PDB file of C-alpha atoms in Angstrom:
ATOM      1  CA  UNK Z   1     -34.439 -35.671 -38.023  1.00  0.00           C
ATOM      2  CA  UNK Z   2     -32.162 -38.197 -36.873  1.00  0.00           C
ATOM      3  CA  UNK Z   3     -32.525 -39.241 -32.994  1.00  0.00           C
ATOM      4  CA  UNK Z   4     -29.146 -38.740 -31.365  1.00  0.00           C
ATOM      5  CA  UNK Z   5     -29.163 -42.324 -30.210  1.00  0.00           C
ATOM      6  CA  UNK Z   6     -29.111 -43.479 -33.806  1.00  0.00           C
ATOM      7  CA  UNK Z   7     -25.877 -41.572 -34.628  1.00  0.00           C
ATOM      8  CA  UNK Z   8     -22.189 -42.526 -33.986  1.00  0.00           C
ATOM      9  CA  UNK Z   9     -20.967 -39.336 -32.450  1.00  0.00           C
ATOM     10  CA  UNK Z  10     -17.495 -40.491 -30.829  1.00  0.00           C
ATOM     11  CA  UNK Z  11     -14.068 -40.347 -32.929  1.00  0.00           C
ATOM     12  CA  UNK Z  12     -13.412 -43.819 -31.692  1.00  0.00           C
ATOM     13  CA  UNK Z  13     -16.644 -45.193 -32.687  1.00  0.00           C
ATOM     14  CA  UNK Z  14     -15.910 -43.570 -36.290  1.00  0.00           C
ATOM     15  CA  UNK Z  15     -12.275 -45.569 -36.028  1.00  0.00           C
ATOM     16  CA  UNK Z  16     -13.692 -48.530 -35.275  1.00  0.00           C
ATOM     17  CA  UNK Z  17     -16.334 -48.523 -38.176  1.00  0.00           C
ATOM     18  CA  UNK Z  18     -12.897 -47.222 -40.343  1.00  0.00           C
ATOM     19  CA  UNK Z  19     -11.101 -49.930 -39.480  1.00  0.00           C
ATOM     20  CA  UNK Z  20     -12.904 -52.764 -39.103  1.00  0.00           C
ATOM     21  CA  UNK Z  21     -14.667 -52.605 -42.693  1.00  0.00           C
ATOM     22  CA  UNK Z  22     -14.373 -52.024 -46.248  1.00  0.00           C
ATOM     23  CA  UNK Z  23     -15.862 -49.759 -48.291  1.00  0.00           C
ATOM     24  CA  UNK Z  24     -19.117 -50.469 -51.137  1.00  0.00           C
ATOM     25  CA  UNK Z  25     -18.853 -47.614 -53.529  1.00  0.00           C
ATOM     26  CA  UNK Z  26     -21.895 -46.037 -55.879  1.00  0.00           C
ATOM     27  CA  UNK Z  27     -21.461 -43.192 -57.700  1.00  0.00           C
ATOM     28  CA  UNK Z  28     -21.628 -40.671 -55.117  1.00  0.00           C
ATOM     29  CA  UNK Z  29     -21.540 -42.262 -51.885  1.00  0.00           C
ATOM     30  CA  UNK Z  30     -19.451 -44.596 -50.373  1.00  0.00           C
ATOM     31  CA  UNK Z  31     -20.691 -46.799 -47.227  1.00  0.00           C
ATOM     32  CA  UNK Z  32     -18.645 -48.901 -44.371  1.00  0.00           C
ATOM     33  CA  UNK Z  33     -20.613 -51.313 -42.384  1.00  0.00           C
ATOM     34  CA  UNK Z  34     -19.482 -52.795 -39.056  1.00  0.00           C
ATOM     35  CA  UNK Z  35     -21.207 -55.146 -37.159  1.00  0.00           C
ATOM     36  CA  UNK Z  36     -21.182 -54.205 -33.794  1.00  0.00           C
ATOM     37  CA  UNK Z  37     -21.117 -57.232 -31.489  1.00  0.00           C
ATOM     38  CA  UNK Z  38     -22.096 -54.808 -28.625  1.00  0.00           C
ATOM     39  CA  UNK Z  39     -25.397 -53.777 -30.614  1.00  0.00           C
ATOM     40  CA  UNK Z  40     -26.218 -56.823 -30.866  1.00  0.00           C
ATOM     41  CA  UNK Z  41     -26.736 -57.510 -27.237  1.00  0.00           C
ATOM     42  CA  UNK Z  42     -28.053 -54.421 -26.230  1.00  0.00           C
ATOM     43  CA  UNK Z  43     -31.688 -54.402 -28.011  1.00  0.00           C
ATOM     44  CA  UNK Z  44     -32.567 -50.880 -27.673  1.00  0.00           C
ATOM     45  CA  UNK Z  45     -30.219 -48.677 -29.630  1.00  0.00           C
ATOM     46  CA  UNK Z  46     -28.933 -51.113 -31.945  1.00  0.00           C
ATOM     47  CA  UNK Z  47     -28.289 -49.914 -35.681  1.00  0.00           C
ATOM     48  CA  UNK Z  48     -25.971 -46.229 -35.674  1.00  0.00           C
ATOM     49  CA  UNK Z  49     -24.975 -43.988 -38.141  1.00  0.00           C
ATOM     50  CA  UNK Z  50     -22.503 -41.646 -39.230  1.00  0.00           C
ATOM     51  CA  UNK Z  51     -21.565 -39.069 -42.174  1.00  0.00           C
ATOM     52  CA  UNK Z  52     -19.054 -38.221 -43.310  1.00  0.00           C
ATOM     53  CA  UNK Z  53     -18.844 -34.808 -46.219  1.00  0.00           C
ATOM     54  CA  UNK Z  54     -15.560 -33.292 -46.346  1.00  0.00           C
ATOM     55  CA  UNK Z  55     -14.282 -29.744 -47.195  1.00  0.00           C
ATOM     56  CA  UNK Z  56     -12.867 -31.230 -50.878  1.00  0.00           C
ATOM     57  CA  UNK Z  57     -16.857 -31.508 -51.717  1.00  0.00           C
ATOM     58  CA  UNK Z  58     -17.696 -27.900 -50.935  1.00  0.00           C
ATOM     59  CA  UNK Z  59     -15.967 -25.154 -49.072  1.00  0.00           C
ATOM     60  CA  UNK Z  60     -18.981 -24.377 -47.694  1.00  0.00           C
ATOM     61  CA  UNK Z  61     -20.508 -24.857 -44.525  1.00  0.00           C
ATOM     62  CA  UNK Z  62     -23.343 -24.259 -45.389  1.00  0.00           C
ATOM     63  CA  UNK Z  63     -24.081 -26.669 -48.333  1.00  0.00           C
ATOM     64  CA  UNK Z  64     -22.010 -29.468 -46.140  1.00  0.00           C
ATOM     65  CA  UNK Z  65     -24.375 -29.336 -43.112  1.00  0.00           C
ATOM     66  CA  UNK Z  66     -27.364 -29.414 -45.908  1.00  0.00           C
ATOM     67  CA  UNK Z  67     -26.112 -32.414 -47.727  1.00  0.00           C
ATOM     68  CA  UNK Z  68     -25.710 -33.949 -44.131  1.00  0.00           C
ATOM     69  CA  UNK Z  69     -29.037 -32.589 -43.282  1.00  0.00           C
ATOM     70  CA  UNK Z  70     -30.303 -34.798 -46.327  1.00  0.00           C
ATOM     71  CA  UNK Z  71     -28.618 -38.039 -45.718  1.00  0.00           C
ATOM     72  CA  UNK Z  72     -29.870 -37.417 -42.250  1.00  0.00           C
ATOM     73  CA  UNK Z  73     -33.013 -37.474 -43.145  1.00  0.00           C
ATOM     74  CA  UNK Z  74     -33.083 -40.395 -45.321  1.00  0.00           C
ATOM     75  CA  UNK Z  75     -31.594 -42.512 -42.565  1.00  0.00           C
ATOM     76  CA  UNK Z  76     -34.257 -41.749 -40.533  1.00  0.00           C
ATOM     77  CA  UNK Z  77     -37.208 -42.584 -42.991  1.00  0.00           C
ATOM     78  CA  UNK Z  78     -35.523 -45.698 -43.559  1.00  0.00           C
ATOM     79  CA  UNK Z  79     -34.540 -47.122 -39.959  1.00  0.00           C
ATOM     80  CA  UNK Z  80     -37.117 -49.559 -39.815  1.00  0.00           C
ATOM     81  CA  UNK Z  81     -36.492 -50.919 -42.916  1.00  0.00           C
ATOM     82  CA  UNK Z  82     -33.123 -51.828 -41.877  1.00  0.00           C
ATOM     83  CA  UNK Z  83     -31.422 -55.090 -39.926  1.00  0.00           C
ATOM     84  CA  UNK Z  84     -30.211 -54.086 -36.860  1.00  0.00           C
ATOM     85  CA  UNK Z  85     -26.674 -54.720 -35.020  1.00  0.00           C
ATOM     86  CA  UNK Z  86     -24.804 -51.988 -37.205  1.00  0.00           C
ATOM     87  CA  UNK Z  87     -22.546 -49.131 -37.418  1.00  0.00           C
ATOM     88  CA  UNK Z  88     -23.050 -47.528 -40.980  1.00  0.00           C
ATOM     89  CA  UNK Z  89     -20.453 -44.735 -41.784  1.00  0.00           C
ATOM     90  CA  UNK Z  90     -21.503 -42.607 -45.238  1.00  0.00           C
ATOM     91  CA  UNK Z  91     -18.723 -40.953 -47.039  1.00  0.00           C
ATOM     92  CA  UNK Z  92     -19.500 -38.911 -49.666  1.00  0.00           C
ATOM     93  CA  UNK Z  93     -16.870 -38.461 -52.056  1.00  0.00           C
ATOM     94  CA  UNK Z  94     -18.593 -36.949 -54.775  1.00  0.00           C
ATOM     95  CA  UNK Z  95     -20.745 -34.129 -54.373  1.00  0.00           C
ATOM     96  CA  UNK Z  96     -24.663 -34.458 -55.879  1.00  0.00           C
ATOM     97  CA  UNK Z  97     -25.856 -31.305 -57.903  1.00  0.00           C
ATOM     98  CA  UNK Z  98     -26.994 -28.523 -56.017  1.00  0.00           C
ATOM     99  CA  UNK Z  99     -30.189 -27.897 -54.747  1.00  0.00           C
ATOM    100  CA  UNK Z 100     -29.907 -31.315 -53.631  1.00  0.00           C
ATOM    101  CA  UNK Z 101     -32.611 -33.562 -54.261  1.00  0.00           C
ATOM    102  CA  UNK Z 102     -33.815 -36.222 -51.777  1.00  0.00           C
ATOM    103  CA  UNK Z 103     -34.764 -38.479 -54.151  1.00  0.00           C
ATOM    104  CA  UNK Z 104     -31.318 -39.264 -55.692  1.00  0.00           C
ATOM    105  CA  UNK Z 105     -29.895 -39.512 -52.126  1.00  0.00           C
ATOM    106  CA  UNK Z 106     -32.688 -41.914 -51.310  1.00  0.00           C
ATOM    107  CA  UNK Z 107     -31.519 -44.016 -53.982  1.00  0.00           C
ATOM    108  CA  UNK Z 108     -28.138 -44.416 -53.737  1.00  0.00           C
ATOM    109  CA  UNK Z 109     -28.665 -44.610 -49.863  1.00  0.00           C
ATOM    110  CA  UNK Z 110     -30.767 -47.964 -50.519  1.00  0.00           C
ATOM    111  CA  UNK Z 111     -28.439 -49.132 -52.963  1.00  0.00           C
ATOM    112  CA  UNK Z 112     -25.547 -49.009 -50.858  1.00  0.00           C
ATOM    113  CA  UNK Z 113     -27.981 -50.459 -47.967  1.00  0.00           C
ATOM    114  CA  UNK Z 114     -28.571 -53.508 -50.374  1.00  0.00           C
ATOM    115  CA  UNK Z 115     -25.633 -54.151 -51.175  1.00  0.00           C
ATOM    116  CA  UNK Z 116     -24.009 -53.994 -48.028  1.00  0.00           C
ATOM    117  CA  UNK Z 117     -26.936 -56.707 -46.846  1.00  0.00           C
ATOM    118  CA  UNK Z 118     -28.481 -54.578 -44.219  1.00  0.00           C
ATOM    119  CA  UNK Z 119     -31.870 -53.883 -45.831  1.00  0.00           C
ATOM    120  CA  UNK Z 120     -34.831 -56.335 -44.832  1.00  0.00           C
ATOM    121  CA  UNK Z 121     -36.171 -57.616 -47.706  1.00  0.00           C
ATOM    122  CA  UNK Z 122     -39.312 -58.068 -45.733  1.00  0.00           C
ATOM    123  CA  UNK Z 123     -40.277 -54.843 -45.486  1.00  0.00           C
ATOM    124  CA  UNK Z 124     -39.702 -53.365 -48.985  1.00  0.00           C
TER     125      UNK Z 124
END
């Protein structure tokens, strides 16, 4: 699970990120970075997230909150593989095939990390 200080959680925070980037698209997913000059100087919560599944991927609640569950989840195996100083907002605008399996997320999620120049290459 996701700590709660590792997740964007205001609708001004979510604006911000909105506004202040553009968007790297994969197949599935797409991501907006924003460096957060106030991350930066804070050093202990210092790289946030936030996702983004909307009711045009499923009418369901249920499979929503588990594909959020999942990206979750990845995030959170993956933090310390990341640079810090970020908020990351994941969209998903198409949905992946039910049951969903981590291992597809997982690699689109690092794609879309790579590409947007957050993952430390000294780690993986």
């Amino acid at each position: 699970m996701l700590p709660t200080k590792y997740r964007l959680q205001k609708s001004v925070d979510f604006q911000k990120v909105f506004k202040n980037s553009r968007p790297i698209r994969l197949p599935n997913l797409a991501f907006k970075v924003f460096k957060n000059p106030k991350l930066v100087n804070e050093g202990e919560t210092n790289l946030r997230f936030g996702f983004i599944v909307s009711n045009k991927i499923d009418k369901r609640a249920t499979r929503r909150n588990a594909l959020k569950r999942q990206l979750r989840q990845v995030a959170s195996d993956l933090i310390s593989e990341l640079n810090t100083g970020y908020d990351i907002l994941i969209v998903v605008h198409k949905d992946f095939p039910y049951p969903y399996v981590q291992e597809d997320i997982k690699k689109q999620f690092l794609e879309g990390m790579r590409r947007a120049g957050i993952l430390n290459k000294f780690k993986i």
